[in-house]
Amino acid sequence: MTEIIEATGRNSLGGTTSPLLGPIRIGIGLLQGLGLYWLQRSADNDLKVWPATEPLLFGPLLLVIAFLPLVLLAGVGRLRPVTLAIWTAVAGVALALLGLHDIARQSADTLGNLPFLSAPVVLFSAAALFISHHLVAPADFERRRIASFPAYFDTTWKAGVQLAMSVAFTGAFWILLQLGSALFKVIGLDFLEKLLREDWFAIPVTFLVFAVAVHLTDVRDGLIRGVRTVALMLLSWLLLVMTVLAAGFLAALPFTGLEALWETGNATSLVLAAAAALIILINTAYQDGRPDNLPPLVLRFAVRVAAVLLTPLVILAVLGLSLRIGQYGLTPDRIIAAACALVGIAYAAGYGWAALSPFWRKDDWMRPLERTNIWTALLTVAVILLLFSPALDPARLSVMDQVARLERGAVTPDKFDYRFLRFESGKAGQAALERLAQSDNAAIASAAKAAQKVENRFDDPGPGEPGRPLAIEVWPAGAEPLPAGFVASANRGGDLDQCQYANLCLATRRDLNGDGSPEILVVGQSDIAVFVPEDGAWNLIGHFDQSCRYETQTDPREALRAGRLQAVQPTWPDLVFADGHQVARFRPSRMPSCGGAPVVTAPPTPVTVFARPVP
């Protein structure tokens, strides 16, 4: 393969024209599909054989087999053979180490089910690999350590378009297969439908087709450039919309205050997402910075304004994150958010400086943006590698900070979240919990020992910062409070999520089934849930369907306050078979008409609801 690639010419993007590139790429895709099928087969519940029985092996293997072939697909024919070999080895080792650390840091209690890996390490590994590859490829093509910015731009955006088109091609392929199986089934042949359900066929074929798509899009270089040009043009004009929205948001803050923003609980992620959108759209307008790609005056003005707006947005994100950390300390999510904010600071500083460059010099407008993109890409890769390695492991740092807050009295022993140490921070958390169990502080030691005995995270809700603040009011006013532990018990599966933040819910006791034991109805704006006591816990048994709401669009909470939320007997009863064990429940062929008032016997004008049990 080395001789073939060296003997062929390179196109403008560094690719070669060897006739063997197609078979090579198809072979890579097929091997990737077979490898993933092997891992999936070993993890089958009925078999569960090696390597699925070895998490420390399975996790790294999954990362390597899932992502490393993409490096080969993108590199073969574009990178020099020696460069490709070295880069593939480096990428493979990095992926394996990231997966190994992610598994090794988890304890037996925190290690999840297959594939064992946490979602952040998969997502950020893919991001780091994409960025790294498109730092290596242009540098290799130009034979320089740091390539020119147009080369980075050209290679990266071509790869982005290729990836999108290849995924779309693979999706279209499967849509056609499903259509074909339906056609055969109509005439009584179901062999294709059965074949598509088989993993041994579906997984290898999917990645084989993806590899074919990558090769086809690479061969048609002009097509990719044309699609990219159109996409960049359309996205660049969206910069005007996003700039106006961001400017309006920032202009409104002095009048609305920051309290509403902080109350959302995800202010940092929202603001960073807005900043990321501006960064992407700025680059679609700037493109490679060449004079022949100079955008219209209105877009050049929007680029400068957007570049300036990045700074206040990032400052807001940092402020919100620092307030949250100051109140509740570090958590893995906040450490990851801090890393993203660091990258945002780098972009804001570089783009802000670029916006100060002379507006009237068309030949080098926003030129500092190019250096910012290159060096911030390197910073991003370095931050990701540090975050998901022992150096800056978010779980370890969070445990250290939370325990330090407890020991210095920033949080009292009765408010400390011992569950975080027990179930969410891996081996570092469990080691800290063991140390706290030996503490000289009796309250801390007692709570830590109690947490060690808990088998399930939701068995002992305990105190601590609520991840999702709930707003539930007992109705009528002055009624008996909710049973002790109701909220924690009922919300084990997130069944009270509708009652978050400002979305107030009303809780009331009603004996709906006439068994003499009242149930608890939690009435929200969009859902009415019913909970019953079972085995010492409160379990969700069903919801009331409000899909048929009348012209008044009555809020169920207001109906409850006004005494108009009442139970009525269903029009159609259940049918019970003679043995008494089988029940046939009536299901209407269409929903009742919502045009008029509901038909009930008494009392007048209730809000009618239709029972919908939990599956």
Coordinates of C-alpha atoms in Angstrom, one line a residue:
M1 CA 0.0 0.0 0.0
T2 CA 2.9 2.3 0.7
E3 CA 4.3 2.1 -2.8
I4 CA 0.9 2.6 -4.3
I5 CA 0.1 5.7 -2.3
E6 CA 3.6 7.2 -2.9
A7 CA 3.3 6.6 -6.6
T8 CA 0.0 8.4 -7.0
G9 CA -0.6 12.1 -7.3
R10 CA -2.3 14.3 -4.7
N11 CA -5.3 16.5 -5.3
S12 CA -5.7 20.0 -3.9
L13 CA -6.7 18.7 -0.6
G14 CA -3.9 16.2 -0.2
G15 CA -5.8 13.2 -1.4
T16 CA -4.4 10.6 -3.9
T17 CA -6.0 9.1 -7.0
S18 CA -5.0 5.5 -6.5
P19 CA -7.6 3.0 -7.9
L20 CA -6.9 0.8 -4.8
L21 CA -8.2 3.5 -2.4
G22 CA -11.8 2.3 -2.8
P23 CA -11.1 -1.3 -1.9
I24 CA -8.8 -0.2 1.0
R25 CA -11.5 2.1 2.5
I26 CA -14.2 -0.6 2.0
G27 CA -12.0 -3.1 3.8
I28 CA -11.5 -0.7 6.7
G29 CA -15.3 -0.2 7.0
L30 CA -16.0 -3.9 6.8
L31 CA -13.4 -4.6 9.5
Q32 CA -14.8 -1.9 11.7
G33 CA -18.3 -3.3 11.4
L34 CA -17.1 -6.9 12.2
G35 CA -15.2 -5.6 15.2
L36 CA -18.2 -3.8 16.6
Y37 CA -20.4 -6.8 15.9
W38 CA -17.9 -9.0 17.9
L39 CA -18.1 -6.6 20.8
Q40 CA -21.9 -6.5 20.6
R41 CA -22.1 -10.3 20.4
S42 CA -19.9 -10.8 23.4
A43 CA -22.2 -8.4 25.4
D44 CA -25.4 -10.3 24.5
N45 CA -27.3 -11.0 27.6
D46 CA -27.7 -14.7 26.7
L47 CA -24.0 -15.1 26.2
K48 CA -22.0 -12.5 28.1
V49 CA -18.5 -13.8 27.1
W50 CA -15.1 -12.3 26.9
P51 CA -14.3 -9.4 26.4
A52 CA -17.6 -8.2 27.8
T53 CA -16.8 -9.9 31.1
E54 CA -13.7 -7.7 31.4
P55 CA -14.7 -4.0 31.7
L56 CA -11.1 -2.8 31.7
L57 CA -10.6 -4.4 28.3
F58 CA -14.1 -3.9 26.8
G59 CA -14.2 -0.1 27.3
P60 CA -10.9 0.7 25.6
L61 CA -11.6 -1.8 22.8
L62 CA -14.9 -0.1 22.1
L63 CA -13.4 3.4 21.9
V64 CA -10.6 2.1 19.6
I65 CA -12.8 0.1 17.3
A66 CA -15.5 2.8 17.1
F67 CA -13.2 5.7 16.4
L68 CA -9.8 4.6 15.1
P69 CA -11.1 3.3 11.7
L70 CA -12.4 6.8 11.1
V71 CA -8.8 8.1 11.3
L72 CA -7.8 5.5 8.7
L73 CA -10.7 6.4 6.5
A74 CA -9.9 10.1 6.7
G75 CA -6.1 9.6 6.4
V76 CA -5.5 6.9 3.8
G77 CA -4.6 8.5 0.6
R78 CA -4.2 12.0 2.2
L79 CA -1.4 11.5 4.7
R80 CA 2.0 10.2 3.9
P81 CA 2.3 6.5 4.9
V82 CA 4.8 7.2 7.7
T83 CA 2.7 10.1 9.1
L84 CA -0.5 8.0 8.9
A85 CA 1.2 5.1 10.7
I86 CA 2.5 7.3 13.5
W87 CA -0.7 9.2 13.9
T88 CA -2.8 6.1 13.9
A89 CA -0.6 4.6 16.6
V90 CA -0.7 7.7 18.7
A91 CA -4.5 8.1 18.3
G92 CA -5.1 4.4 19.2
V93 CA -3.0 4.6 22.3
A94 CA -4.7 7.8 23.4
L95 CA -8.2 6.3 22.9
A96 CA -7.2 3.1 24.8
L97 CA -5.8 5.1 27.7
L98 CA -8.9 7.4 27.9
G99 CA -11.2 4.3 28.0
L100 CA -9.0 2.5 30.5
H101 CA -8.9 5.5 32.9
D102 CA -12.7 5.9 32.6
I103 CA -13.3 2.3 33.6
A104 CA -10.5 2.1 36.2
R105 CA -11.7 5.2 38.1
Q106 CA -15.1 3.6 38.7
S107 CA -15.9 1.4 41.6
A108 CA -17.9 -1.8 41.6
D109 CA -21.0 0.1 42.7
T110 CA -20.6 3.0 40.3
L111 CA -19.6 0.9 37.2
G112 CA -22.6 1.0 34.9
N113 CA -23.9 -1.6 32.6
L114 CA -22.4 -2.3 29.2
P115 CA -20.6 -0.6 27.5
F116 CA -19.2 0.6 30.9
L117 CA -17.9 3.9 29.4
S118 CA -19.4 7.2 30.6
A119 CA -21.1 9.4 28.0
P120 CA -18.7 12.4 28.4
V121 CA -15.6 10.4 27.7
V122 CA -17.2 9.0 24.4
L123 CA -18.3 12.5 23.3
F124 CA -15.1 14.4 24.2
S125 CA -12.9 11.6 22.8
A126 CA -14.7 11.9 19.4
A127 CA -14.3 15.7 19.5
A128 CA -10.6 15.5 20.4
L129 CA -9.9 13.0 17.7
F130 CA -11.7 15.1 15.0
I131 CA -9.8 18.3 16.0
S132 CA -6.4 16.5 16.3
H133 CA -6.7 14.8 12.9
H134 CA -7.5 18.1 11.2
L135 CA -4.5 19.6 12.8
V136 CA -2.2 16.8 11.6
A137 CA -3.5 16.4 8.0
P138 CA -2.9 20.0 6.7
A139 CA 0.5 20.2 8.4
D140 CA 1.5 16.9 6.7
F141 CA 0.3 18.1 3.4
E142 CA 2.2 21.4 3.6
R143 CA 5.2 19.7 5.3
R144 CA 5.1 22.2 8.1
R145 CA 4.5 21.9 11.9
I146 CA 1.8 24.6 11.7
A147 CA 0.1 24.8 8.4
S148 CA -1.5 27.9 6.8
F149 CA -5.0 28.8 8.0
P150 CA -6.6 28.2 4.5
A151 CA -5.3 24.6 4.6
Y152 CA -6.9 24.1 8.1
F153 CA -10.1 25.6 7.0
D154 CA -10.3 23.7 3.7
T155 CA -9.6 20.3 5.2
T156 CA -11.8 20.7 8.3
W157 CA -14.9 22.0 6.5
K158 CA -14.5 19.4 3.8
A159 CA -14.4 16.7 6.4
G160 CA -17.5 18.1 8.1
V161 CA -19.4 18.1 4.8
Q162 CA -18.2 14.6 4.0
L163 CA -19.2 13.3 7.4
A164 CA -22.7 14.8 7.1
M165 CA -23.2 13.4 3.6
S166 CA -21.8 10.0 4.5
V167 CA -24.2 9.7 7.5
A168 CA -27.1 10.9 5.3
F169 CA -26.1 8.3 2.6
T170 CA -26.0 5.5 5.2
G171 CA -29.4 6.6 6.6
A172 CA -30.9 6.7 3.0
F173 CA -29.5 3.2 2.4
W174 CA -31.3 1.8 5.4
I175 CA -34.6 3.6 4.5
L176 CA -34.4 1.9 1.0
L177 CA -33.7 -1.5 2.6
Q178 CA -36.7 -1.0 4.9
L179 CA -38.9 -0.1 1.9
G180 CA -37.7 -3.1 0.0
S181 CA -38.4 -5.4 3.0
A182 CA -41.9 -4.0 3.1
L183 CA -42.5 -4.6 -0.6
F184 CA -41.4 -8.2 -0.3
K185 CA -43.5 -8.7 2.8
V186 CA -46.6 -7.5 0.9
I187 CA -46.2 -10.5 -1.4
G188 CA -45.6 -13.0 1.4
L189 CA -41.8 -13.0 1.5
D190 CA -40.3 -11.9 4.8
F191 CA -36.7 -13.0 4.3
L192 CA -35.4 -9.5 3.9
E193 CA -37.2 -8.2 7.0
K194 CA -35.7 -11.0 9.1
L195 CA -32.3 -10.4 7.6
L196 CA -32.4 -6.7 8.6
R197 CA -33.1 -7.7 12.2
E198 CA -29.9 -9.7 12.4
D199 CA -27.0 -7.9 14.1
W200 CA -24.4 -10.0 12.1
F201 CA -25.8 -8.4 9.0
A202 CA -26.9 -4.9 10.1
I203 CA -23.8 -3.8 12.0
P204 CA -21.1 -4.7 9.4
V205 CA -23.2 -3.5 6.4
T206 CA -23.9 -0.1 8.1
F207 CA -20.2 0.6 8.5
L208 CA -19.4 -0.8 5.1
V209 CA -21.9 1.5 3.5
F210 CA -20.5 4.4 5.5
A211 CA -17.0 3.7 4.2
V212 CA -18.3 3.5 0.6
A213 CA -19.9 6.9 1.2
V214 CA -16.7 8.4 2.4
H215 CA -14.9 7.2 -0.7
L216 CA -17.5 8.4 -3.1
T217 CA -17.6 11.8 -1.6
D218 CA -13.8 11.9 -1.7
V219 CA -13.6 11.0 -5.3
R220 CA -16.1 13.8 -6.2
D221 CA -14.0 16.6 -4.8
G222 CA -15.9 19.3 -6.8
L223 CA -19.2 18.1 -5.5
I224 CA -18.0 18.4 -1.9
R225 CA -16.7 21.9 -2.5
G226 CA -19.9 23.0 -4.1
V227 CA -22.0 21.7 -1.2
R228 CA -19.6 23.3 1.3
T229 CA -19.8 26.6 -0.5
V230 CA -23.6 26.6 -0.4
A231 CA -23.7 25.5 3.3
L232 CA -21.2 28.2 4.3
M233 CA -23.1 30.9 2.4
L234 CA -26.4 30.0 4.1
L235 CA -24.9 29.7 7.6
S236 CA -23.1 33.0 7.2
W237 CA -26.3 34.8 6.8
L238 CA -27.7 33.2 10.0
L239 CA -24.9 35.1 11.8
L240 CA -27.1 38.2 11.4
V241 CA -29.9 36.5 13.3
M242 CA -27.7 35.1 16.0
T243 CA -26.0 38.4 16.5
V244 CA -29.2 40.3 16.9
L245 CA -30.5 37.7 19.4
A246 CA -27.3 37.8 21.4
A247 CA -27.2 41.6 21.4
G248 CA -30.9 41.8 22.4
F249 CA -30.3 39.3 25.2
L250 CA -27.4 41.2 26.6
A251 CA -29.2 44.6 26.2
A252 CA -32.2 43.3 28.2
L253 CA -30.2 42.0 31.2
P254 CA -29.8 45.4 32.9
F255 CA -33.6 45.7 32.9
T256 CA -34.5 42.1 33.8
G257 CA -31.7 41.3 36.2
L258 CA -29.7 38.1 36.4
E259 CA -32.0 36.3 38.9
A260 CA -34.2 34.7 36.3
L261 CA -31.1 33.5 34.5
W262 CA -29.5 31.9 37.6
E263 CA -32.8 30.3 38.5
T264 CA -32.8 28.1 35.4
G265 CA -30.0 26.1 36.9
N266 CA -28.3 25.7 33.5
A267 CA -27.4 29.3 32.8
T268 CA -23.7 28.5 32.1
S269 CA -24.5 25.8 29.5
L270 CA -27.1 28.0 27.8
V271 CA -24.7 31.0 27.5
L272 CA -21.8 28.8 26.4
A273 CA -24.0 27.2 23.8
A274 CA -24.9 30.7 22.5
A275 CA -21.2 31.6 22.4
A276 CA -20.3 28.4 20.5
A277 CA -23.0 29.2 18.0
L278 CA -21.5 32.6 17.4
I279 CA -18.0 31.2 17.0
I280 CA -19.2 28.7 14.4
L281 CA -21.2 31.3 12.4
I282 CA -18.3 33.8 12.6
N283 CA -16.1 31.2 10.9
T284 CA -18.7 30.5 8.2
A285 CA -18.6 34.2 7.3
Y286 CA -14.8 34.6 7.6
Q287 CA -14.1 31.3 5.8
D288 CA -10.4 31.0 4.9
G289 CA -9.7 34.8 5.0
R290 CA -8.7 35.0 1.3
P291 CA -9.7 38.2 -0.5
D292 CA -11.8 36.3 -3.0
N293 CA -13.9 35.0 -0.1
L294 CA -14.5 38.4 1.4
P295 CA -18.1 38.6 2.6
P296 CA -20.4 41.6 2.0
L297 CA -20.1 44.7 4.1
V298 CA -23.1 43.8 6.3
L299 CA -21.6 40.4 7.2
R300 CA -18.2 41.9 7.9
F301 CA -19.9 44.3 10.3
A302 CA -21.9 41.4 11.9
V303 CA -18.6 39.4 12.3
R304 CA -17.0 42.2 14.3
V305 CA -20.1 42.8 16.5
A306 CA -20.4 39.0 17.2
A307 CA -16.8 38.8 18.0
V308 CA -17.2 41.6 20.6
L309 CA -20.3 40.0 22.0
L310 CA -18.4 36.8 22.9
T311 CA -16.7 38.5 25.8
P312 CA -19.8 39.4 27.8
L313 CA -21.4 36.1 27.1
V314 CA -18.3 34.2 28.4
I315 CA -18.1 36.5 31.4
L316 CA -21.8 35.7 32.2
A317 CA -21.0 32.0 31.9
V318 CA -18.0 32.2 34.2
L319 CA -20.0 34.3 36.7
G320 CA -22.8 31.9 36.8
L321 CA -20.5 28.9 37.2
S322 CA -18.5 30.6 39.9
L323 CA -21.6 31.5 41.9
R324 CA -22.8 27.8 41.6
I325 CA -19.4 26.5 42.7
G326 CA -19.3 29.0 45.5
Q327 CA -22.7 27.8 46.8
Y328 CA -22.4 24.1 46.3
G329 CA -18.8 23.3 45.5
L330 CA -17.3 21.4 42.6
T331 CA -19.1 18.5 40.8
P332 CA -17.9 16.6 37.7
D333 CA -20.4 18.5 35.5
R334 CA -19.1 21.9 36.8
I335 CA -15.5 21.0 36.2
I336 CA -16.3 20.0 32.6
A337 CA -18.3 23.3 32.3
A338 CA -15.2 25.2 33.6
A339 CA -13.1 23.5 31.0
C340 CA -15.5 24.6 28.3
A341 CA -15.5 28.1 29.8
L342 CA -11.7 28.2 29.6
V343 CA -11.9 27.4 25.9
G344 CA -14.5 30.1 25.5
I345 CA -12.3 32.6 27.2
A346 CA -9.5 31.9 24.7
Y347 CA -11.9 32.4 21.8
A348 CA -13.4 35.5 23.3
A349 CA -10.0 37.1 23.9
G350 CA -8.7 36.2 20.4
Y351 CA -11.8 37.2 18.5
G352 CA -12.2 40.4 20.6
W353 CA -8.7 41.4 19.6
A354 CA -9.4 40.5 16.0
A355 CA -12.4 42.8 16.0
L356 CA -10.2 45.7 16.9
S357 CA -8.2 45.4 13.7
P358 CA -8.7 48.2 11.2
F359 CA -12.1 47.9 9.7
W360 CA -11.2 49.6 6.4
R361 CA -8.3 47.2 5.6
K362 CA -10.1 44.5 3.6
D363 CA -7.0 42.5 2.9
D364 CA -6.4 41.5 6.6
W365 CA -9.7 42.1 8.4
M366 CA -10.1 39.9 11.4
R367 CA -6.7 38.3 10.7
P368 CA -5.9 37.5 14.3
L369 CA -8.9 35.1 14.2
E370 CA -6.8 32.6 12.3
R371 CA -4.1 32.3 15.0
T372 CA -6.9 32.1 17.6
N373 CA -8.5 29.2 15.9
I374 CA -5.3 27.2 15.5
W375 CA -4.0 27.7 19.1
T376 CA -7.4 27.3 20.7
A377 CA -7.8 24.0 18.8
L378 CA -4.6 22.8 20.4
L379 CA -5.8 24.1 23.8
T380 CA -9.1 22.2 23.4
V381 CA -7.3 18.9 22.7
A382 CA -5.0 19.4 25.7
V383 CA -7.9 20.2 28.0
I384 CA -9.8 17.1 26.9
L385 CA -6.8 14.8 27.5
L386 CA -6.2 16.3 30.9
L387 CA -9.9 16.2 31.9
F388 CA -10.2 12.5 31.2
S389 CA -6.9 11.4 32.6
P390 CA -5.7 11.2 36.2
A391 CA -4.3 14.7 36.0
L392 CA -7.6 16.6 36.1
D393 CA -10.1 13.8 36.8
P394 CA -13.4 15.6 37.5
A395 CA -14.6 13.0 40.0
R396 CA -11.4 13.1 42.0
L397 CA -11.3 16.9 42.1
S398 CA -15.0 17.1 43.0
V399 CA -14.5 14.7 45.9
M400 CA -11.5 16.6 47.2
D401 CA -13.5 19.9 47.1
Q402 CA -16.7 18.5 48.6
V403 CA -14.9 16.8 51.5
A404 CA -12.8 20.0 52.1
R405 CA -16.1 22.0 52.3
L406 CA -17.5 19.6 54.9
E407 CA -14.3 19.6 57.0
R408 CA -14.0 23.4 57.1
G409 CA -17.7 23.8 57.9
A410 CA -18.9 25.3 54.7
V411 CA -21.6 22.6 54.7
T412 CA -23.0 21.0 57.8
P413 CA -22.9 17.2 58.2
D414 CA -26.7 17.0 58.0
K415 CA -26.7 18.8 54.6
F416 CA -23.7 17.0 53.0
D417 CA -24.5 14.8 50.0
Y418 CA -22.9 11.5 51.1
R419 CA -24.7 9.8 48.2
F420 CA -22.4 11.6 45.8
L421 CA -19.4 9.9 47.4
R422 CA -21.2 6.6 47.6
F423 CA -22.7 6.3 44.1
E424 CA -21.4 9.0 41.8
S425 CA -17.7 9.6 42.2
G426 CA -16.2 6.1 41.8
K427 CA -13.2 4.9 43.7
A428 CA -12.2 8.4 44.8
G429 CA -15.6 9.0 46.4
Q430 CA -15.7 5.6 48.2
A431 CA -12.2 6.1 49.6
A432 CA -13.2 9.5 50.9
L433 CA -16.4 8.0 52.4
E434 CA -14.3 5.4 54.2
R435 CA -12.1 8.1 55.6
L436 CA -15.2 10.1 56.7
A437 CA -16.5 7.0 58.5
Q438 CA -13.5 7.2 60.7
S439 CA -13.8 10.9 61.4
D440 CA -13.6 12.3 64.9
N441 CA -16.7 14.2 64.2
A442 CA -19.5 11.9 65.4
A443 CA -22.2 13.3 63.1
I444 CA -20.0 13.0 60.1
A445 CA -18.9 9.5 60.9
S446 CA -22.4 8.3 61.6
A447 CA -23.8 9.7 58.4
A448 CA -20.9 8.3 56.4
K449 CA -21.4 4.8 57.9
A450 CA -25.1 5.0 57.1
A451 CA -24.3 5.9 53.5
Q452 CA -22.0 3.0 53.2
K453 CA -24.8 0.6 54.0
V454 CA -27.2 2.0 51.4
E455 CA -27.5 -0.4 48.4
N456 CA -29.3 2.0 46.0
R457 CA -28.8 5.7 45.4
F458 CA -32.5 6.4 45.7
D459 CA -33.1 4.3 48.8
D460 CA -31.8 7.1 51.1
P461 CA -32.4 10.4 49.4
G462 CA -30.8 12.4 52.3
P463 CA -29.9 16.0 52.3
G464 CA -27.7 18.0 50.0
E465 CA -28.1 20.3 47.0
P466 CA -31.2 19.3 45.0
G467 CA -30.2 18.6 41.4
R468 CA -33.7 19.5 40.3
P469 CA -35.6 21.9 42.7
L470 CA -39.2 20.9 43.0
A471 CA -42.1 23.2 43.7
I472 CA -45.1 21.3 45.2
E473 CA -47.9 23.0 47.2
V474 CA -50.4 20.9 49.3
W475 CA -54.0 21.7 48.4
P476 CA -56.3 22.7 50.0
A477 CA -54.4 25.2 52.1
G478 CA -54.1 23.9 55.6
A479 CA -54.5 20.3 54.6
E480 CA -52.4 17.5 56.1
P481 CA -48.8 17.8 54.8
L482 CA -47.5 15.2 52.4
P483 CA -46.2 12.0 54.0
A484 CA -42.6 12.0 55.1
G485 CA -40.4 10.9 52.2
F486 CA -43.1 11.2 49.6
V487 CA -41.2 13.6 47.3
A488 CA -38.0 11.5 47.4
S489 CA -39.8 8.2 47.0
A490 CA -42.2 9.4 44.2
N491 CA -39.4 11.1 42.2
R492 CA -37.1 8.1 42.0
G493 CA -37.6 7.8 38.3
G494 CA -38.0 11.5 37.7
D495 CA -41.8 11.2 37.9
L496 CA -42.1 14.7 39.5
D497 CA -39.9 16.5 36.9
Q498 CA -42.9 18.6 35.8
C499 CA -42.7 20.3 39.2
Q500 CA -39.3 21.9 38.6
Y501 CA -38.3 25.5 39.4
A502 CA -41.3 27.9 38.6
N503 CA -43.6 25.1 37.4
L504 CA -45.7 24.9 40.6
C505 CA -47.6 21.6 41.2
L506 CA -50.5 21.1 43.5
A507 CA -50.7 17.9 45.5
T508 CA -54.1 16.7 46.8
R509 CA -55.5 13.5 48.4
R510 CA -58.4 11.9 46.6
D511 CA -59.9 8.4 46.9
L512 CA -60.4 7.8 43.1
N513 CA -61.0 4.1 43.1
G514 CA -63.3 4.0 46.2
D515 CA -61.2 1.6 48.1
G516 CA -61.2 3.8 51.2
S517 CA -57.5 4.7 50.9
P518 CA -56.8 8.0 49.3
E519 CA -54.3 8.4 46.6
I520 CA -52.1 11.5 46.0
L521 CA -52.7 13.4 42.8
V522 CA -49.9 15.7 41.7
V523 CA -51.5 18.3 39.4
G524 CA -49.2 20.2 37.1
Q525 CA -49.7 22.5 34.1
S526 CA -49.4 19.6 31.6
D527 CA -49.8 16.4 33.6
I528 CA -51.8 14.9 36.4
A529 CA -50.0 12.0 38.1
V530 CA -51.4 9.5 40.6
F531 CA -49.3 7.9 43.3
V532 CA -50.3 5.1 45.7
P533 CA -48.5 3.7 48.8
E534 CA -46.9 0.3 48.1
D535 CA -44.4 -1.6 50.3
G536 CA -43.5 1.5 52.2
A537 CA -42.9 3.7 49.2
W538 CA -45.0 5.9 47.0
N539 CA -45.2 4.6 43.4
L540 CA -46.6 6.1 40.3
I541 CA -49.5 4.1 38.9
G542 CA -50.6 6.3 36.1
H543 CA -51.4 9.7 34.5
F544 CA -54.6 11.3 33.3
D545 CA -54.6 12.1 29.6
Q546 CA -55.4 15.7 28.8
S547 CA -55.1 15.4 25.0
C548 CA -58.8 16.4 24.8
R549 CA -58.9 19.9 26.2
Y550 CA -61.8 22.3 25.5
E551 CA -61.8 25.7 24.1
T552 CA -61.2 27.4 27.5
Q553 CA -57.9 25.4 27.8
T554 CA -58.4 25.2 31.6
D555 CA -55.3 24.9 33.6
P556 CA -55.8 21.8 35.9
R557 CA -54.3 23.7 38.8
E558 CA -56.8 26.5 38.5
A559 CA -59.6 24.0 38.2
L560 CA -58.4 22.3 41.4
R561 CA -58.2 25.6 43.3
A562 CA -61.8 26.5 42.1
G563 CA -63.2 23.1 43.1
R564 CA -63.9 22.1 39.5
L565 CA -61.5 19.2 39.2
Q566 CA -63.7 16.2 39.9
A567 CA -63.8 12.5 39.2
V568 CA -66.5 11.1 37.0
Q569 CA -67.3 7.5 36.1
P570 CA -66.2 6.4 32.6
T571 CA -68.9 6.1 30.0
W572 CA -67.8 2.6 28.9
P573 CA -67.0 0.0 31.6
D574 CA -64.4 -2.8 31.6
L575 CA -65.4 -6.3 30.6
V576 CA -64.4 -9.1 33.1
F577 CA -64.2 -12.6 31.8
A578 CA -65.9 -15.5 33.7
D579 CA -62.7 -16.6 35.4
G580 CA -62.4 -13.1 36.9
H581 CA -58.7 -12.9 36.0
Q582 CA -58.9 -11.4 32.5
V583 CA -60.1 -7.9 31.9
A584 CA -60.9 -6.2 28.6
R585 CA -60.5 -2.5 28.7
F586 CA -62.4 -0.3 26.3
R587 CA -60.3 1.8 23.9
P588 CA -62.1 4.3 21.8
S589 CA -61.3 4.2 18.0
R590 CA -61.0 8.0 18.1
M591 CA -60.7 10.6 20.7
P592 CA -63.9 12.2 21.9
S593 CA -64.8 15.5 20.2
C594 CA -63.4 18.5 22.0
G595 CA -65.8 21.0 20.4
G596 CA -68.4 21.1 23.1
A597 CA -68.8 20.7 26.8
P598 CA -68.2 17.3 28.4
V599 CA -71.2 15.1 29.0
V600 CA -71.4 14.0 32.7
T601 CA -74.2 13.4 35.1
A602 CA -72.9 15.5 38.0
P603 CA -71.6 17.9 39.1
P604 CA -71.6 20.5 36.3
T605 CA -68.7 21.7 34.2
P606 CA -65.9 19.4 35.5
V607 CA -62.6 19.0 33.7
T608 CA -62.9 15.6 32.1
V609 CA -59.7 13.5 32.1
F610 CA -59.1 10.0 30.7
A611 CA -57.1 7.5 32.7
R612 CA -53.8 6.4 31.2
P613 CA -52.0 3.7 33.3
V614 CA -48.2 3.5 33.5
P615 CA -47.0 0.9 31.0

